[in-house]
Amino acid sequence: MMATTHGFAALALVAPVAYAAPELATPLAAGAILGGLVPDLDVAFEHRRTLHFPVAGAILAAAAIAAAIVVTTPLSVAVAAFGVGAWLHAASDAIGGGPSFDPWRNPIDRAVYDHVRGRWLRPRRWIRYDGAPEDAAAAVLLAVPAFAVFESRRIRWLILAGVAVSIAYALGRRRIAAWVDAAE
Protein backbone atom coordinates (compact mmCIF):
# COMPACT_ATOMS: atom_id res chain seq x y z
CA MET A 1 0.00 0.00 0.00
CA MET A 2 1.02 3.60 -0.52
CA ALA A 3 2.61 5.48 2.36
CA THR A 4 -0.29 7.91 2.22
CA THR A 5 -2.80 5.07 2.66
CA HIS A 6 -0.93 3.94 5.77
CA GLY A 7 -0.91 7.50 7.11
CA PHE A 8 -4.62 7.94 6.47
CA ALA A 9 -5.41 4.57 8.08
CA ALA A 10 -3.55 5.60 11.22
CA LEU A 11 -5.34 8.97 11.27
CA ALA A 12 -8.71 7.27 10.84
CA LEU A 13 -7.93 4.94 13.73
CA VAL A 14 -7.09 7.78 16.15
CA ALA A 15 -9.87 10.08 14.88
CA PRO A 16 -12.43 8.91 17.49
CA VAL A 17 -9.99 9.76 20.29
CA ALA A 18 -9.31 13.18 18.72
CA TYR A 19 -13.06 13.74 18.49
CA ALA A 20 -13.54 12.88 22.17
CA ALA A 21 -10.49 14.86 23.31
CA PRO A 22 -9.93 17.68 20.79
CA GLU A 23 -7.16 19.17 22.92
CA LEU A 24 -5.09 16.08 21.99
CA ALA A 25 -5.85 16.22 18.27
CA THR A 26 -2.50 17.65 17.18
CA PRO A 27 -0.27 15.15 19.04
CA LEU A 28 -2.58 12.33 17.94
CA ALA A 29 -2.31 13.42 14.30
CA ALA A 30 1.46 13.91 14.45
CA GLY A 31 2.04 10.53 16.08
CA ALA A 32 -0.36 8.69 13.76
CA ILE A 33 1.08 10.20 10.58
CA LEU A 34 4.67 9.51 11.61
CA GLY A 35 3.80 5.99 12.78
CA GLY A 36 2.02 5.34 9.50
CA LEU A 37 5.04 6.47 7.47
CA VAL A 38 8.17 5.47 9.41
CA PRO A 39 8.10 1.69 8.81
CA ASP A 40 8.72 2.28 5.10
CA LEU A 41 12.08 3.86 5.88
CA ASP A 42 13.35 0.29 5.84
CA VAL A 43 13.21 0.42 2.05
CA ALA A 44 16.90 1.33 2.40
CA PHE A 45 17.52 -1.97 4.22
CA GLU A 46 15.41 -5.12 4.00
CA HIS A 47 12.01 -3.72 3.11
CA ARG A 48 9.08 -4.94 5.18
CA ARG A 49 11.39 -6.69 7.61
CA THR A 50 13.73 -4.20 9.26
CA LEU A 51 11.12 -1.74 10.61
CA HIS A 52 7.90 -3.74 10.17
CA PHE A 53 6.55 -5.61 13.21
CA PRO A 54 3.06 -6.97 12.43
CA VAL A 55 2.78 -9.08 15.59
CA ALA A 56 5.25 -7.66 18.12
CA GLY A 57 4.14 -4.15 17.15
CA ALA A 58 0.67 -4.86 18.56
CA ILE A 59 2.20 -5.53 21.97
CA LEU A 60 4.28 -2.35 21.85
CA ALA A 61 1.27 -0.30 20.69
CA ALA A 62 -0.88 -1.72 23.50
CA ALA A 63 1.80 -0.84 26.07
CA ALA A 64 2.04 2.72 24.69
CA ILE A 65 -1.75 3.08 24.82
CA ALA A 66 -1.81 1.85 28.43
CA ALA A 67 0.94 4.30 29.37
CA ALA A 68 -0.95 7.17 27.70
CA ILE A 69 -4.11 6.27 29.61
CA VAL A 70 -2.25 6.22 32.93
CA VAL A 71 -0.24 9.39 32.22
CA THR A 72 -2.06 11.45 29.61
CA THR A 73 0.23 14.08 28.20
CA PRO A 74 0.61 15.33 24.63
CA LEU A 75 3.88 13.36 24.38
CA SER A 76 2.44 10.10 25.73
CA VAL A 77 -0.55 10.39 23.40
CA ALA A 78 1.72 11.10 20.40
CA VAL A 79 3.89 8.08 21.27
CA ALA A 80 0.80 5.87 21.57
CA ALA A 81 -0.55 7.12 18.23
CA PHE A 82 2.88 6.50 16.68
CA GLY A 83 2.90 2.93 18.02
CA VAL A 84 -0.61 2.28 16.73
CA GLY A 85 0.22 3.76 13.32
CA ALA A 86 3.45 1.77 12.98
CA TRP A 87 1.76 -1.47 14.01
CA LEU A 88 -1.21 -0.86 11.71
CA HIS A 89 1.17 -0.14 8.82
CA ALA A 90 3.06 -3.41 9.33
CA ALA A 91 -0.06 -5.48 9.88
CA SER A 92 -1.88 -4.02 6.88
CA ASP A 93 1.04 -4.72 4.54
CA ALA A 94 -0.08 -8.36 4.73
CA ILE A 95 -3.36 -7.51 2.96
CA GLY A 96 -1.50 -6.07 0.01
CA GLY A 97 0.91 -7.55 -2.47
CA GLY A 98 4.58 -8.21 -1.94
CA PRO A 99 7.20 -5.46 -1.94
CA SER A 100 8.10 -5.95 -5.61
CA PHE A 101 8.38 -2.75 -7.66
CA ASP A 102 6.54 -4.35 -10.57
CA PRO A 103 4.33 -7.03 -9.00
CA TRP A 104 2.26 -7.51 -12.16
CA ARG A 105 5.41 -9.01 -13.76
CA ASN A 106 7.44 -10.07 -10.74
CA PRO A 107 5.12 -11.23 -7.94
CA ILE A 108 6.73 -12.01 -4.59
CA ASP A 109 5.13 -14.36 -2.07
CA ARG A 110 6.42 -12.41 0.94
CA ALA A 111 4.28 -9.61 2.31
CA VAL A 112 5.81 -8.71 5.67
CA TYR A 113 8.14 -10.45 8.11
CA ASP A 114 6.75 -11.79 11.38
CA HIS A 115 9.63 -11.52 13.86
CA VAL A 116 7.71 -13.46 16.54
CA ARG A 117 7.29 -16.59 14.40
CA GLY A 118 10.47 -16.00 12.39
CA ARG A 119 8.82 -16.24 8.96
CA TRP A 120 7.38 -14.15 6.15
CA LEU A 121 3.62 -13.69 6.00
CA ARG A 122 2.08 -14.32 2.59
CA PRO A 123 0.44 -11.44 0.75
CA ARG A 124 -3.37 -11.48 0.58
CA ARG A 125 -3.36 -9.12 -2.44
CA TRP A 126 -6.63 -7.40 -1.51
CA ILE A 127 -4.72 -4.34 -2.66
CA ARG A 128 -2.67 -5.74 -5.52
CA TYR A 129 0.25 -3.32 -5.31
CA ASP A 130 1.06 0.12 -3.98
CA GLY A 131 -0.63 2.66 -6.17
CA ALA A 132 -3.26 0.24 -7.51
CA PRO A 133 -6.70 1.79 -8.09
CA GLU A 134 -8.06 0.07 -4.98
CA ASP A 135 -5.15 1.55 -2.99
CA ALA A 136 -6.06 5.07 -4.15
CA ALA A 137 -9.71 4.41 -3.28
CA ALA A 138 -8.72 3.20 0.20
CA ALA A 139 -6.56 6.29 0.71
CA VAL A 140 -9.39 8.64 -0.24
CA LEU A 141 -11.96 6.77 1.91
CA LEU A 142 -9.63 6.68 4.92
CA ALA A 143 -8.90 10.40 4.55
CA VAL A 144 -12.57 11.32 5.02
CA PRO A 145 -12.90 10.65 8.78
CA ALA A 146 -9.57 12.37 9.44
CA PHE A 147 -10.62 15.42 7.44
CA ALA A 148 -13.95 15.52 9.29
CA VAL A 149 -12.44 15.24 12.78
CA PHE A 150 -9.14 17.10 12.67
CA GLU A 151 -10.04 20.79 12.54
CA SER A 152 -6.52 22.20 12.30
CA ARG A 153 -6.00 23.95 8.98
CA ARG A 154 -2.47 22.54 8.75
CA ILE A 155 -3.64 18.98 9.27
CA ARG A 156 -6.49 19.43 6.78
CA TRP A 157 -4.10 20.84 4.16
CA LEU A 158 -1.77 17.92 4.80
CA ILE A 159 -4.68 15.52 4.28
CA LEU A 160 -5.70 17.23 1.03
CA ALA A 161 -2.09 17.18 -0.19
CA GLY A 162 -1.88 13.48 0.69
CA VAL A 163 -5.06 12.74 -1.26
CA ALA A 164 -3.67 14.62 -4.28
CA VAL A 165 -0.37 12.73 -4.07
CA SER A 166 -2.23 9.41 -3.72
CA ILE A 167 -4.35 10.02 -6.80
CA ALA A 168 -1.44 11.32 -8.88
CA TYR A 169 0.77 8.39 -7.89
CA ALA A 170 -1.98 5.86 -8.63
CA LEU A 171 -2.58 7.41 -12.05
CA GLY A 172 1.11 7.12 -12.95
CA ARG A 173 2.17 4.04 -10.97
CA ARG A 174 2.58 1.61 -13.86
CA ARG A 175 4.28 4.25 -15.99
CA ILE A 176 6.82 4.90 -13.25
CA ALA A 177 7.79 1.22 -13.19
CA ALA A 178 8.06 1.22 -17.00
CA TRP A 179 10.29 4.34 -16.94
CA VAL A 180 12.57 2.73 -14.35
CA ASP A 181 12.80 -0.43 -16.47
CA ALA A 182 13.60 1.61 -19.57
CA ALA A 183 16.30 3.56 -17.72
CA GLU A 184 18.09 0.37 -16.62
Coordinates of N, CA and C in Angstrom, one line a residue:
M1 N 0.8 -1.2 0.0 CA 0.0 0.0 0.0 C 0.9 1.2 0.0
M2 N 0.3 2.3 -0.5 CA 1.0 3.6 -0.5 C 1.3 4.1 0.9
A3 N 2.3 4.9 1.1 CA 2.6 5.5 2.4 C 1.4 6.4 2.8
T4 N 0.8 7.0 1.9 CA -0.3 7.9 2.2 C -1.5 7.1 2.7
T5 N -1.7 5.9 2.2 CA -2.8 5.1 2.7 C -2.5 4.7 4.1
H6 N -1.3 4.3 4.4 CA -0.9 3.9 5.8 C -1.1 5.1 6.7
G7 N -0.7 6.3 6.3 CA -0.9 7.5 7.1 C -2.4 7.8 7.4
F8 N -3.2 7.7 6.3 CA -4.6 7.9 6.5 C -5.3 6.9 7.3
A9 N -4.8 5.6 7.2 CA -5.4 4.6 8.1 C -5.1 4.8 9.6
A10 N -3.9 5.3 9.8 CA -3.5 5.6 11.2 C -4.4 6.8 11.7
L11 N -4.5 7.8 10.9 CA -5.3 9.0 11.3 C -6.8 8.6 11.5
A12 N -7.3 7.7 10.7 CA -8.7 7.3 10.8 C -8.9 6.5 12.1
L13 N -7.9 5.7 12.5 CA -7.9 4.9 13.7 C -7.9 5.8 15.0
V14 N -7.1 6.9 15.0 CA -7.1 7.8 16.1 C -8.1 8.9 16.1
A15 N -8.9 9.0 15.0 CA -9.9 10.1 14.9 C -10.9 10.0 16.0
P16 N -11.4 8.9 16.4 CA -12.4 8.9 17.5 C -11.9 9.5 18.8
V17 N -10.6 9.2 19.1 CA -10.0 9.8 20.3 C -9.8 11.3 20.1
A18 N -9.4 11.7 19.0 CA -9.3 13.2 18.7 C -10.7 13.9 18.8
Y19 N -11.7 13.2 18.4 CA -13.1 13.7 18.5 C -13.5 13.9 20.0
A20 N -13.2 12.9 20.8 CA -13.5 12.9 22.2 C -12.7 13.8 23.0
A21 N -11.4 14.0 22.6 CA -10.5 14.9 23.3 C -9.8 15.8 22.3
P22 N -10.5 16.8 21.8 CA -9.9 17.7 20.8 C -8.6 18.4 21.2
E23 N -8.4 18.5 22.5 CA -7.2 19.2 22.9 C -5.9 18.3 22.6
L24 N -6.2 17.0 22.3 CA -5.1 16.1 22.0 C -5.0 15.8 20.5
A25 N -5.8 16.5 19.7 CA -5.9 16.2 18.3 C -4.5 16.4 17.6
T26 N -3.8 17.4 17.9 CA -2.5 17.7 17.2 C -1.5 16.6 17.5
P27 N -1.2 16.2 18.8 CA -0.3 15.2 19.0 C -0.7 13.8 18.5
L28 N -2.1 13.6 18.5 CA -2.6 12.3 17.9 C -2.3 12.3 16.4
A29 N -2.5 13.4 15.7 CA -2.3 13.4 14.3 C -0.8 13.3 14.0
A30 N 0.0 14.0 14.7 CA 1.5 13.9 14.5 C 2.0 12.5 14.7
G31 N 1.6 11.9 15.8 CA 2.0 10.5 16.1 C 1.5 9.5 15.1
A32 N 0.2 9.6 14.7 CA -0.4 8.7 13.8 C 0.3 8.8 12.4
I33 N 0.5 10.0 11.9 CA 1.1 10.2 10.6 C 2.5 9.6 10.6
L34 N 3.3 10.0 11.6 CA 4.7 9.5 11.6 C 4.7 8.0 11.7
G35 N 3.9 7.4 12.6 CA 3.8 6.0 12.8 C 3.4 5.3 11.5
G36 N 2.5 5.9 10.8 CA 2.0 5.3 9.5 C 3.1 5.4 8.4
L37 N 4.0 6.3 8.5 CA 5.0 6.5 7.5 C 6.4 5.8 7.8
V38 N 6.8 5.9 9.0 CA 8.2 5.5 9.4 C 8.5 4.0 9.0
P39 N 7.7 3.0 9.2 CA 8.1 1.7 8.8 C 8.7 1.6 7.4
D40 N 8.2 2.4 6.5 CA 8.7 2.3 5.1 C 10.1 2.9 4.9
L41 N 10.7 3.4 6.0 CA 12.1 3.9 5.9 C 13.0 2.7 5.7
D42 N 12.5 1.5 6.0 CA 13.3 0.3 5.8 C 13.5 -0.1 4.4
V43 N 13.0 0.7 3.5 CA 13.2 0.4 2.0 C 14.7 0.5 1.7
A44 N 15.4 1.2 2.6 CA 16.9 1.3 2.4 C 17.6 0.1 2.9
F45 N 16.9 -0.8 3.6 CA 17.5 -2.0 4.2 C 16.8 -3.2 3.6
E46 N 16.2 -4.0 4.5 CA 15.4 -5.1 4.0 C 14.0 -4.7 4.2
H47 N 13.4 -4.3 3.1 CA 12.0 -3.7 3.1 C 11.0 -4.7 3.6
R48 N 10.1 -4.2 4.5 CA 9.1 -4.9 5.2 C 9.6 -6.0 6.2
R49 N 10.9 -5.8 6.6 CA 11.4 -6.7 7.6 C 12.1 -5.9 8.7
T50 N 12.9 -4.9 8.3 CA 13.7 -4.2 9.3 C 12.9 -3.4 10.2
L51 N 11.9 -2.6 9.7 CA 11.1 -1.7 10.6 C 9.6 -2.1 10.6
H52 N 9.3 -3.3 10.2 CA 7.9 -3.7 10.2 C 7.7 -4.8 11.2
F53 N 6.8 -4.6 12.1 CA 6.6 -5.6 13.2 C 5.0 -5.9 13.3
P54 N 4.5 -6.8 12.5 CA 3.1 -7.0 12.4 C 2.5 -7.6 13.7
V55 N 3.3 -8.4 14.4 CA 2.8 -9.1 15.6 C 3.3 -8.4 16.8
A56 N 4.6 -8.3 16.9 CA 5.3 -7.7 18.1 C 4.8 -6.2 18.2
G57 N 4.6 -5.5 17.1 CA 4.1 -4.1 17.2 C 2.8 -4.0 17.9
A58 N 2.0 -5.0 17.8 CA 0.7 -4.9 18.6 C 0.9 -4.8 20.1
I59 N 1.9 -5.5 20.5 CA 2.2 -5.5 22.0 C 2.8 -4.2 22.4
L60 N 3.7 -3.7 21.6 CA 4.3 -2.4 21.8 C 3.2 -1.2 21.8
A61 N 2.3 -1.3 20.8 CA 1.3 -0.3 20.7 C 0.3 -0.4 21.9
A62 N 0.0 -1.6 22.3 CA -0.9 -1.7 23.5 C -0.2 -1.1 24.8
A63 N 1.1 -1.4 24.9 CA 1.8 -0.8 26.1 C 1.8 0.7 26.0
A64 N 2.0 1.3 24.8 CA 2.0 2.7 24.7 C 0.7 3.3 25.0
I65 N -0.4 2.6 24.5 CA -1.8 3.1 24.8 C -2.0 3.1 26.3
A66 N -1.6 2.0 27.0 CA -1.8 1.8 28.4 C -1.1 3.0 29.2
A67 N 0.2 3.2 28.7 CA 0.9 4.3 29.4 C 0.3 5.7 29.2
A68 N -0.3 5.9 28.0 CA -0.9 7.2 27.7 C -2.2 7.3 28.5
I69 N -2.9 6.2 28.8 CA -4.1 6.3 29.6 C -3.7 6.6 31.1
V70 N -2.7 6.0 31.5 CA -2.2 6.2 32.9 C -1.7 7.6 33.1
V71 N -0.8 8.1 32.2 CA -0.2 9.4 32.2 C -0.5 10.1 30.9
T72 N -1.6 10.8 30.9 CA -2.1 11.4 29.6 C -1.4 12.8 29.5
T73 N -0.4 12.8 28.6 CA 0.2 14.1 28.2 C 0.3 14.1 26.7
P74 N 0.5 15.3 26.1 CA 0.6 15.3 24.6 C 1.7 14.4 24.1
L75 N 2.8 14.3 24.8 CA 3.9 13.4 24.4 C 3.5 11.9 24.5
S76 N 2.8 11.5 25.6 CA 2.4 10.1 25.7 C 1.4 9.7 24.7
V77 N 0.5 10.6 24.4 CA -0.5 10.4 23.4 C 0.1 10.3 22.0
A78 N 1.0 11.2 21.7 CA 1.7 11.1 20.4 C 2.5 9.8 20.3
V79 N 3.2 9.4 21.3 CA 3.9 8.1 21.3 C 2.9 6.9 21.1
A80 N 1.8 6.9 21.7 CA 0.8 5.9 21.6 C 0.3 5.9 20.1
A81 N -0.1 7.0 19.6 CA -0.5 7.1 18.2 C 0.5 6.6 17.2
F82 N 1.8 7.0 17.5 CA 2.9 6.5 16.7 C 2.9 5.0 16.7
G83 N 2.9 4.4 17.9 CA 2.9 2.9 18.0 C 1.8 2.3 17.3
V84 N 0.6 2.8 17.4 CA -0.6 2.3 16.7 C -0.4 2.4 15.2
G85 N 0.0 3.6 14.8 CA 0.2 3.8 13.3 C 1.3 2.8 12.7
A86 N 2.4 2.7 13.5 CA 3.5 1.8 13.0 C 3.0 0.3 13.0
W87 N 2.3 -0.1 14.0 CA 1.8 -1.5 14.0 C 0.7 -1.7 12.9
L88 N -0.2 -0.7 12.7 CA -1.2 -0.9 11.7 C -0.6 -0.9 10.3
H89 N 0.5 -0.1 10.1 CA 1.2 -0.1 8.8 C 1.7 -1.6 8.6
A90 N 2.5 -2.1 9.5 CA 3.1 -3.4 9.3 C 2.0 -4.5 9.1
A91 N 1.0 -4.5 10.0 CA -0.1 -5.5 9.9 C -0.8 -5.4 8.6
S92 N -1.1 -4.2 8.1 CA -1.9 -4.0 6.9 C -1.1 -4.3 5.6
D93 N 0.2 -4.3 5.7 CA 1.0 -4.7 4.5 C 0.7 -6.2 4.1
A94 N 0.3 -7.0 5.1 CA -0.1 -8.4 4.7 C -1.3 -8.5 3.8
I95 N -2.2 -7.4 3.8 CA -3.4 -7.5 3.0 C -3.1 -7.1 1.5
G96 N -1.9 -6.5 1.4 CA -1.5 -6.1 0.0 C -0.7 -7.1 -0.7
G97 N 0.0 -6.7 -1.7 CA 0.9 -7.5 -2.5 C 2.3 -7.5 -1.8
G98 N 3.2 -8.2 -2.4 CA 4.6 -8.2 -1.9 C 5.3 -6.9 -2.2
P99 N 6.5 -6.7 -1.8 CA 7.2 -5.5 -1.9 C 7.9 -5.3 -3.3
S100 N 7.5 -6.1 -4.3 CA 8.1 -5.9 -5.6 C 7.7 -4.6 -6.3
F101 N 8.7 -4.0 -7.0 CA 8.4 -2.7 -7.7 C 7.4 -2.9 -8.8
D102 N 7.4 -4.1 -9.4 CA 6.5 -4.3 -10.6 C 5.8 -5.7 -10.3
P103 N 4.9 -5.8 -9.4 CA 4.3 -7.0 -9.0 C 3.5 -7.7 -10.1
W104 N 3.0 -6.9 -11.1 CA 2.3 -7.5 -12.2 C 3.1 -8.4 -13.1
R105 N 4.5 -8.2 -13.0 CA 5.4 -9.0 -13.8 C 6.3 -9.9 -12.9
N106 N 6.5 -9.4 -11.6 CA 7.4 -10.1 -10.7 C 6.8 -10.2 -9.4
P107 N 5.8 -11.1 -9.2 CA 5.1 -11.2 -7.9 C 6.0 -11.9 -6.9
I108 N 5.9 -11.4 -5.7 CA 6.7 -12.0 -4.6 C 5.7 -12.6 -3.6
D109 N 6.0 -13.7 -3.0 CA 5.1 -14.4 -2.1 C 5.5 -14.1 -0.6
R110 N 6.1 -12.9 -0.4 CA 6.4 -12.4 0.9 C 5.8 -11.0 1.1
A111 N 4.9 -10.9 2.1 CA 4.3 -9.6 2.3 C 5.0 -8.8 3.4
V112 N 5.2 -9.4 4.5 CA 5.8 -8.7 5.7 C 6.4 -9.8 6.6
Y113 N 7.5 -9.5 7.3 CA 8.1 -10.4 8.1 C 7.6 -10.4 9.5
D114 N 7.2 -11.6 10.0 CA 6.7 -11.8 11.4 C 7.9 -12.2 12.2
H115 N 8.5 -11.3 13.0 CA 9.6 -11.5 13.9 C 9.3 -12.5 15.0
V116 N 8.1 -12.6 15.4 CA 7.7 -13.5 16.5 C 7.8 -14.9 16.1
R117 N 7.3 -15.2 14.9 CA 7.3 -16.6 14.4 C 8.5 -16.9 13.5
G118 N 9.3 -15.8 13.2 CA 10.5 -16.0 12.4 C 10.2 -16.4 11.0
R119 N 9.1 -15.9 10.3 CA 8.8 -16.2 9.0 C 8.1 -15.1 8.3
W120 N 8.1 -15.2 7.0 CA 7.4 -14.2 6.2 C 5.9 -14.5 6.1
L121 N 5.1 -13.5 6.2 CA 3.6 -13.7 6.0 C 3.3 -13.6 4.5
R122 N 2.4 -14.3 4.0 CA 2.1 -14.3 2.6 C 1.2 -13.1 2.3
P123 N 1.3 -12.6 1.1 CA 0.4 -11.4 0.8 C -1.0 -11.9 0.4
R124 N -2.0 -11.2 0.9 CA -3.4 -11.5 0.6 C -3.8 -10.9 -0.8
R125 N -3.1 -9.8 -1.2 CA -3.4 -9.1 -2.4 C -4.8 -8.5 -2.6
W126 N -5.4 -8.1 -1.4 CA -6.6 -7.4 -1.5 C -6.4 -6.1 -2.2
I127 N -5.2 -5.5 -1.9 CA -4.7 -4.3 -2.7 C -3.5 -4.9 -3.4
R128 N -3.6 -5.0 -4.7 CA -2.7 -5.7 -5.5 C -1.3 -5.2 -5.4
Y129 N -1.1 -3.9 -5.4 CA 0.3 -3.3 -5.3 C 0.1 -1.9 -4.9
D130 N 1.2 -1.3 -4.4 CA 1.1 0.1 -4.0 C 0.8 1.0 -5.2
G131 N -0.2 1.8 -5.1 CA -0.6 2.7 -6.2 C -1.7 2.0 -7.1
A132 N -2.2 0.9 -6.7 CA -3.3 0.2 -7.5 C -4.5 1.1 -7.3
P133 N -5.5 1.0 -8.2 CA -6.7 1.8 -8.1 C -7.4 1.6 -6.7
E134 N -7.4 0.3 -6.3 CA -8.1 0.1 -5.0 C -7.3 0.7 -3.8
D135 N -6.0 0.9 -4.0 CA -5.2 1.6 -3.0 C -5.5 3.0 -2.9
A136 N -5.7 3.7 -4.1 CA -6.1 5.1 -4.1 C -7.4 5.2 -3.5
A137 N -8.4 4.3 -3.8 CA -9.7 4.4 -3.3 C -9.7 4.3 -1.8
A138 N -8.9 3.4 -1.3 CA -8.7 3.2 0.2 C -8.2 4.5 0.8
A139 N -7.2 5.1 0.2 CA -6.6 6.3 0.7 C -7.6 7.4 0.8
V140 N -8.4 7.6 -0.2 CA -9.4 8.6 -0.2 C -10.5 8.4 0.8
L141 N -10.9 7.1 0.9 CA -12.0 6.8 1.9 C -11.4 6.9 3.3
L142 N -10.2 6.6 3.6 CA -9.6 6.7 4.9 C -9.3 8.1 5.3
A143 N -9.2 9.0 4.3 CA -8.9 10.4 4.6 C -10.2 11.1 5.0
V144 N -11.3 10.6 4.7 CA -12.6 11.3 5.0 C -12.8 11.5 6.5
P145 N -12.7 10.4 7.3 CA -12.9 10.6 8.8 C -11.8 11.6 9.4
A146 N -10.6 11.5 8.9 CA -9.6 12.4 9.4 C -9.9 13.8 9.1
F147 N -10.3 14.1 7.9 CA -10.6 15.4 7.4 C -11.8 16.0 8.2
A148 N -12.8 15.1 8.5 CA -14.0 15.5 9.3 C -13.6 15.8 10.8
V149 N -12.7 15.1 11.4 CA -12.4 15.2 12.8 C -11.4 16.3 13.1
F150 N -10.3 16.2 12.4 CA -9.1 17.1 12.7 C -9.4 18.5 12.1
E151 N -9.6 19.5 13.0 CA -10.0 20.8 12.5 C -8.9 21.7 12.2
S152 N -7.7 21.3 12.6 CA -6.5 22.2 12.3 C -6.4 22.4 10.8
R153 N -6.2 23.7 10.4 CA -6.0 23.9 9.0 C -4.8 23.3 8.4
R154 N -3.7 23.2 9.2 CA -2.5 22.5 8.7 C -2.7 21.1 8.5
I155 N -3.4 20.4 9.4 CA -3.6 19.0 9.3 C -4.6 18.8 8.1
R156 N -5.6 19.6 7.9 CA -6.5 19.4 6.8 C -5.8 19.6 5.4
W157 N -4.9 20.6 5.4 CA -4.1 20.8 4.2 C -3.2 19.7 3.9
L158 N -2.6 19.1 4.9 CA -1.8 17.9 4.8 C -2.6 16.7 4.3
I159 N -3.8 16.6 4.8 CA -4.7 15.5 4.3 C -5.0 15.7 2.8
L160 N -5.4 16.9 2.4 CA -5.7 17.2 1.0 C -4.5 17.0 0.1
A161 N -3.3 17.4 0.6 CA -2.1 17.2 -0.2 C -1.8 15.7 -0.3
G162 N -2.1 14.9 0.7 CA -1.9 13.5 0.7 C -2.8 12.8 -0.3
V163 N -4.1 13.3 -0.3 CA -5.1 12.7 -1.3 C -4.6 13.0 -2.7
A164 N -4.1 14.3 -2.9 CA -3.7 14.6 -4.3 C -2.5 13.8 -4.7
V165 N -1.5 13.6 -3.8 CA -0.4 12.7 -4.1 C -0.8 11.3 -4.3
S166 N -1.7 10.8 -3.5 CA -2.2 9.4 -3.7 C -2.8 9.2 -5.1
I167 N -3.7 10.1 -5.5 CA -4.4 10.0 -6.8 C -3.3 10.2 -7.9
A168 N -2.4 11.1 -7.8 CA -1.4 11.3 -8.9 C -0.5 10.1 -9.0
Y169 N -0.1 9.6 -7.9 CA 0.8 8.4 -7.9 C 0.0 7.2 -8.5
A170 N -1.2 7.0 -8.1 CA -2.0 5.9 -8.6 C -2.2 6.0 -10.1
L171 N -2.4 7.2 -10.6 CA -2.6 7.4 -12.0 C -1.3 7.1 -12.8
G172 N -0.1 7.3 -12.2 CA 1.1 7.1 -13.0 C 1.9 5.9 -12.5
R173 N 1.4 5.1 -11.6 CA 2.2 4.0 -11.0 C 2.8 3.1 -12.0
R174 N 2.0 2.6 -12.9 CA 2.6 1.6 -13.9 C 3.6 2.3 -14.8
R175 N 3.3 3.5 -15.1 CA 4.3 4.3 -16.0 C 5.6 4.5 -15.3
I176 N 5.6 4.7 -14.0 CA 6.8 4.9 -13.2 C 7.7 3.6 -13.3
A177 N 7.1 2.5 -13.1 CA 7.8 1.2 -13.2 C 8.3 1.0 -14.6
A178 N 7.6 1.4 -15.6 CA 8.1 1.2 -17.0 C 9.2 2.2 -17.3
W179 N 9.2 3.4 -16.8 CA 10.3 4.3 -16.9 C 11.6 3.8 -16.3
V180 N 11.4 3.3 -15.1 CA 12.6 2.7 -14.4 C 13.2 1.6 -15.1
D181 N 12.3 0.7 -15.7 CA 12.8 -0.4 -16.5 C 13.5 0.1 -17.7
A182 N 13.0 1.1 -18.4 CA 13.6 1.6 -19.6 C 14.9 2.3 -19.3
A183 N 15.1 2.9 -18.1 CA 16.3 3.6 -17.7 C 17.4 2.6 -17.4
E184 N 17.1 1.4 -17.0 CA 18.1 0.4 -16.6 C 18.6 -0.3 -17.8

